[in-house]
PDB file of C-alpha atoms in Angstrom:
ATOM      1  CA  MET A   1      72.777 142.149  94.513  1.00 43.00           C
ATOM      2  CA  GLU A   2      70.631 139.266  93.370  1.00 45.00           C
ATOM      3  CA  LEU A   3      71.120 137.775  89.916  1.00 44.00           C
ATOM      4  CA  ASP A   4      68.163 137.046  87.724  1.00 50.00           C
ATOM      5  CA  PRO A   5      68.542 133.648  85.963  1.00 47.00           C
ATOM      6  CA  ASP A   6      67.035 135.104  82.792  1.00 52.00           C
ATOM      7  CA  ASP A   7      69.644 137.885  82.752  1.00 55.00           C
ATOM      8  CA  ALA A   8      72.420 135.321  83.312  1.00 51.00           C
ATOM      9  CA  GLU A   9      71.155 133.162  80.452  1.00 57.00           C
ATOM     10  CA  ASP A  10      70.838 136.202  78.166  1.00 59.00           C
ATOM     11  CA  THR A  11      74.361 137.284  79.081  1.00 59.00           C
ATOM     12  CA  LEU A  12      75.628 133.761  78.485  1.00 57.00           C
ATOM     13  CA  ALA A  13      73.887 133.627  75.121  1.00 58.00           C
ATOM     14  CA  ARG A  14      75.411 136.986  74.103  1.00 59.00           C
ATOM     15  CA  ASN A  15      78.842 135.803  75.246  1.00 59.00           C
ATOM     16  CA  LEU A  16      78.409 132.662  73.196  1.00 59.00           C
ATOM     17  CA  GLY A  17      77.371 134.756  70.212  1.00 57.00           C
ATOM     18  CA  GLU A  18      73.926 133.214  70.043  1.00 55.00           C
ATOM     19  CA  GLU A  19      71.074 135.628  69.720  1.00 50.00           C
ATOM     20  CA  ASN A  20      68.377 132.985  69.693  1.00 55.00           C
ATOM     21  CA  TYR A  21      69.656 130.407  72.108  1.00 61.00           C
ATOM     22  CA  ASP A  22      67.709 127.328  73.017  1.00 78.00           C
ATOM     23  CA  GLU A  23      67.064 127.000  76.746  1.00 83.00           C
ATOM     24  CA  LYS A  24      66.715 123.220  76.479  1.00 84.00           C
ATOM     25  CA  LYS A  25      69.995 123.001  74.634  1.00 84.00           C
ATOM     26  CA  LEU A  26      71.671 125.109  77.308  1.00 84.00           C
ATOM     27  CA  LYS A  27      70.252 122.952  80.115  1.00 86.00           C
ATOM     28  CA  LYS A  28      71.225 119.800  78.264  1.00 86.00           C
ATOM     29  CA  GLU A  29      74.780 121.101  77.823  1.00 87.00           C
ATOM     30  CA  HIS A  30      74.897 122.023  81.507  1.00 88.00           C
ATOM     31  CA  ALA A  31      73.711 118.534  82.505  1.00 88.00           C
ATOM     32  CA  LYS A  32      76.284 116.961  80.176  1.00 89.00           C
ATOM     33  CA  TYR A  33      79.168 118.849  81.787  1.00 89.00           C
ATOM     34  CA  LYS A  34      77.840 118.165  85.252  1.00 89.00           C
ATOM     35  CA  GLN A  35      77.667 114.413  84.499  1.00 92.00           C
ATOM     36  CA  ALA A  36      81.168 114.477  83.022  1.00 88.00           C
ATOM     37  CA  PHE A  37      82.396 116.184  86.184  1.00 91.00           C
ATOM     38  CA  PHE A  38      80.830 113.499  88.394  1.00 92.00           C
ATOM     39  CA  ASP A  39      82.215 110.754  86.142  1.00 93.00           C
ATOM     40  CA  MET A  40      85.710 112.231  86.497  1.00 93.00           C
ATOM     41  CA  GLU A  41      85.359 112.360  90.272  1.00 93.00           C
ATOM     42  CA  LYS A  42      84.262 108.720  90.322  1.00 94.00           C
ATOM     43  CA  LYS A  43      87.179 107.711  88.098  1.00 94.00           C
ATOM     44  CA  GLN A  44      89.600 109.557  90.362  1.00 94.00           C
ATOM     45  CA  GLN A  45      88.222 107.755  93.423  1.00 94.00           C
ATOM     46  CA  GLN A  46      88.598 104.411  91.662  1.00 94.00           C
ATOM     47  CA  THR A  47      92.169 105.258  90.694  1.00 93.00           C
ATOM     48  CA  GLU A  48      92.982 106.230  94.268  1.00 93.00           C
ATOM     49  CA  GLY A  49      91.465 102.959  95.496  1.00 92.00           C
ATOM     50  CA  LYS A  50      93.577 100.938  93.071  1.00 93.00           C
ATOM     51  CA  CYS A  51      96.680 102.818  94.144  1.00 91.00           C
ATOM     52  CA  LYS A  52      95.960 102.047  97.799  1.00 93.00           C
ATOM     53  CA  GLU A  53      95.450  98.367  96.964  1.00 94.00           C
ATOM     54  CA  LEU A  54      98.716  98.191  95.043  1.00 92.00           C
ATOM     55  CA  THR A  55     100.553  99.998  97.821  1.00 93.00           C
ATOM     56  CA  ALA A  56      99.196  97.485 100.350  1.00 93.00           C
ATOM     57  CA  LYS A  57     100.282  94.584  98.141  1.00 93.00           C
ATOM     58  CA  LEU A  58     103.734  96.092  97.793  1.00 91.00           C
ATOM     59  CA  GLN A  59     103.998  96.444 101.574  1.00 94.00           C
ATOM     60  CA  GLU A  60     103.044  92.775 101.917  1.00 94.00           C
ATOM     61  CA  MET A  61     105.754  91.836  99.434  1.00 92.00           C
ATOM     62  CA  PHE A  62     108.359  93.829 101.344  1.00 91.00           C
ATOM     63  CA  SER A  63     107.282  92.146 104.589  1.00 93.00           C
ATOM     64  CA  ALA A  64     107.582  88.713 102.982  1.00 92.00           C
ATOM     65  CA  LEU A  65     111.017  89.638 101.671  1.00 92.00           C
ATOM     66  CA  LYS A  66     112.117  90.645 105.164  1.00 93.00           C
ATOM     67  CA  LEU A  67     110.905  87.289 106.498  1.00 93.00           C
ATOM     68  CA  VAL A  68     112.858  85.434 103.806  1.00 92.00           C
ATOM     69  CA  LYS A  69     115.939  87.454 104.665  1.00 93.00           C
ATOM     70  CA  ALA A  70     115.557  86.609 108.366  1.00 93.00           C
ATOM     71  CA  GLU A  71     115.151  82.904 107.522  1.00 94.00           C
ATOM     72  CA  ASN A  72     118.265  83.041 105.363  1.00 92.00           C
ATOM     73  CA  GLN A  73     120.245  84.578 108.214  1.00 94.00           C
ATOM     74  CA  THR A  74     118.979  81.884 110.596  1.00 94.00           C
ATOM     75  CA  ILE A  75     119.959  79.138 108.161  1.00 94.00           C
ATOM     76  CA  ALA A  76     123.401  80.686 107.729  1.00 92.00           C
ATOM     77  CA  ALA A  77     123.878  80.839 111.513  1.00 94.00           C
ATOM     78  CA  ASP A  78     122.775  77.197 111.892  1.00 94.00           C
ATOM     79  CA  LEU A  79     125.154  76.190 109.126  1.00 92.00           C
ATOM     80  CA  GLU A  80     128.027  77.937 110.858  1.00 92.00           C
ATOM     81  CA  LYS A  81     127.230  76.108 114.110  1.00 92.00           C
ATOM     82  CA  ALA A  82     127.102  72.758 112.314  1.00 90.00           C
ATOM     83  CA  GLU A  83     130.404  73.456 110.603  1.00 86.00           C
ATOM     84  CA  ALA A  84     131.952  74.334 113.950  1.00 85.00           C
ATOM     85  CA  ARG A  85     130.832  70.979 115.395  1.00 84.00           C
ATOM     86  CA  ILE A  86     132.177  69.077 112.400  1.00 76.00           C
ATOM     87  CA  GLN A  87     135.452  70.944 112.539  1.00 71.00           C
ATOM     88  CA  ALA A  88     135.979  70.002 116.152  1.00 74.00           C
ATOM     89  CA  ASN A  89     135.740  66.293 115.236  1.00 74.00           C
ATOM     90  CA  ALA A  90     137.515  66.228 111.867  1.00 67.00           C
ATOM     91  CA  ASP A  91     140.970  66.156 110.356  1.00 73.00           C
ATOM     92  CA  PRO A  92     142.256  69.758 110.287  1.00 75.00           C
ATOM     93  CA  GLU A  93     143.602  69.673 106.695  1.00 81.00           C
ATOM     94  CA  ARG A  94     140.592  67.937 105.257  1.00 77.00           C
ATOM     95  CA  GLU A  95     138.303  70.147 107.280  1.00 75.00           C
ATOM     96  CA  ALA A  96     140.069  73.278 106.006  1.00 83.00           C
ATOM     97  CA  TYR A  97     139.532  72.099 102.417  1.00 88.00           C
ATOM     98  CA  ILE A  98     135.874  71.302 103.095  1.00 85.00           C
ATOM     99  CA  GLN A  99     135.346  74.635 104.790  1.00 88.00           C
ATOM    100  CA  ARG A 100     136.902  76.555 101.907  1.00 93.00           C
ATOM    101  CA  TYR A 101     134.753  74.633  99.442  1.00 94.00           C
ATOM    102  CA  ALA A 102     131.628  75.128 101.559  1.00 94.00           C
ATOM    103  CA  LEU A 103     132.441  78.793 102.019  1.00 94.00           C
ATOM    104  CA  GLU A 104     132.847  79.269  98.265  1.00 96.00           C
ATOM    105  CA  LYS A 105     129.527  77.533  97.621  1.00 95.00           C
ATOM    106  CA  LEU A 106     127.828  79.591 100.316  1.00 93.00           C
ATOM    107  CA  LYS A 107     129.245  82.782  98.839  1.00 94.00           C
ATOM    108  CA  GLU A 108     127.997  81.769  95.382  1.00 95.00           C
ATOM    109  CA  GLU A 109     124.543  80.978  96.743  1.00 94.00           C
ATOM    110  CA  TYR A 110     124.503  84.175  98.761  1.00 94.00           C
ATOM    111  CA  GLU A 111     125.523  86.275  95.753  1.00 94.00           C
ATOM    112  CA  GLY A 112     122.832  84.584  93.667  1.00 93.00           C
ATOM    113  CA  PHE A 113     120.225  85.201  96.338  1.00 93.00           C
ATOM    114  CA  LYS A 114     121.447  88.759  96.817  1.00 92.00           C
ATOM    115  CA  LYS A 115     121.170  89.380  93.063  1.00 94.00           C
ATOM    116  CA  GLN A 116     117.647  87.926  93.013  1.00 94.00           C
ATOM    117  CA  VAL A 117     116.604  90.122  95.927  1.00 93.00           C
ATOM    118  CA  GLU A 118     118.144  93.210  94.320  1.00 94.00           C
ATOM    119  CA  ASP A 119     116.435  92.452  91.007  1.00 94.00           C
ATOM    120  CA  LYS A 120     113.112  91.937  92.757  1.00 93.00           C
ATOM    121  CA  ASP A 121     113.550  95.137  94.779  1.00 93.00           C
ATOM    122  CA  LEU A 122     114.431  97.033  91.610  1.00 94.00           C
ATOM    123  CA  LYS A 123     111.391  95.696  89.766  1.00 94.00           C
ATOM    124  CA  GLN A 124     109.120  96.512  92.688  1.00 92.00           C
ATOM    125  CA  SER A 125     110.521 100.021  93.066  1.00 92.00           C
ATOM    126  CA  GLN A 126     110.192 100.612  89.318  1.00 94.00           C
ATOM    127  CA  GLU A 127     106.614  99.346  89.385  1.00 92.00           C
ATOM    128  CA  LEU A 128     105.814 101.520  92.398  1.00 91.00           C
ATOM    129  CA  ARG A 129     107.425 104.538  90.717  1.00 91.00           C
ATOM    130  CA  ARG A 130     105.456 103.837  87.534  1.00 91.00           C
ATOM    131  CA  LEU A 131     102.220 103.514  89.501  1.00 90.00           C
ATOM    132  CA  GLN A 132     102.938 106.710  91.398  1.00 90.00           C
ATOM    133  CA  GLU A 133     103.694 108.564  88.157  1.00 90.00           C
ATOM    134  CA  ASN A 134     100.517 107.209  86.567  1.00 89.00           C
ATOM    135  CA  LEU A 135      98.487 108.206  89.599  1.00 86.00           C
ATOM    136  CA  ALA A 136     100.067 111.649  89.690  1.00 87.00           C
ATOM    137  CA  GLY A 137      99.368 112.110  85.991  1.00 86.00           C
ATOM    138  CA  ARG A 138      95.807 110.950  86.365  1.00 87.00           C
ATOM    139  CA  SER A 139      95.283 113.113  89.424  1.00 85.00           C
ATOM    140  CA  GLN A 140      96.622 116.157  87.587  1.00 88.00           C
ATOM    141  CA  ALA A 141      94.461 115.421  84.573  1.00 86.00           C
ATOM    142  CA  ASP A 142      91.434 114.844  86.803  1.00 85.00           C
ATOM    143  CA  GLU A 143      92.126 118.044  88.707  1.00 86.00           C
ATOM    144  CA  ALA A 144      92.542 120.019  85.483  1.00 88.00           C
ATOM    145  CA  SER A 145      89.318 118.533  84.133  1.00 88.00           C
ATOM    146  CA  LYS A 146      87.558 119.336  87.391  1.00 88.00           C
ATOM    147  CA  GLN A 147      88.738 122.921  87.271  1.00 90.00           C
ATOM    148  CA  ALA A 148      87.783 123.274  83.618  1.00 89.00           C
ATOM    149  CA  MET A 149      84.341 121.825  84.270  1.00 88.00           C
ATOM    150  CA  ALA A 150      83.889 123.964  87.341  1.00 88.00           C
ATOM    151  CA  ALA A 151      84.832 127.038  85.299  1.00 89.00           C
ATOM    152  CA  GLU A 152      82.407 126.026  82.573  1.00 87.00           C
ATOM    153  CA  LEU A 153      79.686 125.422  85.152  1.00 85.00           C
ATOM    154  CA  ARG A 154      80.338 128.838  86.654  1.00 86.00           C
ATOM    155  CA  GLU A 155      80.272 130.314  83.170  1.00 85.00           C
ATOM    156  CA  LEU A 156      77.032 128.518  82.391  1.00 83.00           C
ATOM    157  CA  ALA A 157      75.538 129.683  85.664  1.00 79.00           C
ATOM    158  CA  ARG A 158      76.185 133.346  84.811  1.00 72.00           C
TER     159      ARG A 158
END
């Protein structure tokens, strides 16, 4: 069964409660919703692009953090080797005192570094979670708008 555009417009006008509808007004309204639909699609694509960029930046940050952690482990291993050499050539009592002191300082530095890393990880995970929630919210809103516009376009096309 083929639909006649005039019948669809008359039906639409009756559904809208308009006996004397204006065809130009109807076409203008249709074009307005169509443009809004395309604008929403464009905005969604931009949002997805920004999310991908931020995700890539976050991955870079995690990679840099892993490199810093590896460097820290290397420095700690080198320090242990140096302490072992010094210990072999030093007075045992004095060396024990120095080692305890050095160990305490290393532990303090390590705890400080560990806290900094944890804080940074927490901030990054919170930021990522916030971005994901924002993107999800925007995507849902965009999808709802798309569906509403599509329904209106279908309604207008009847």
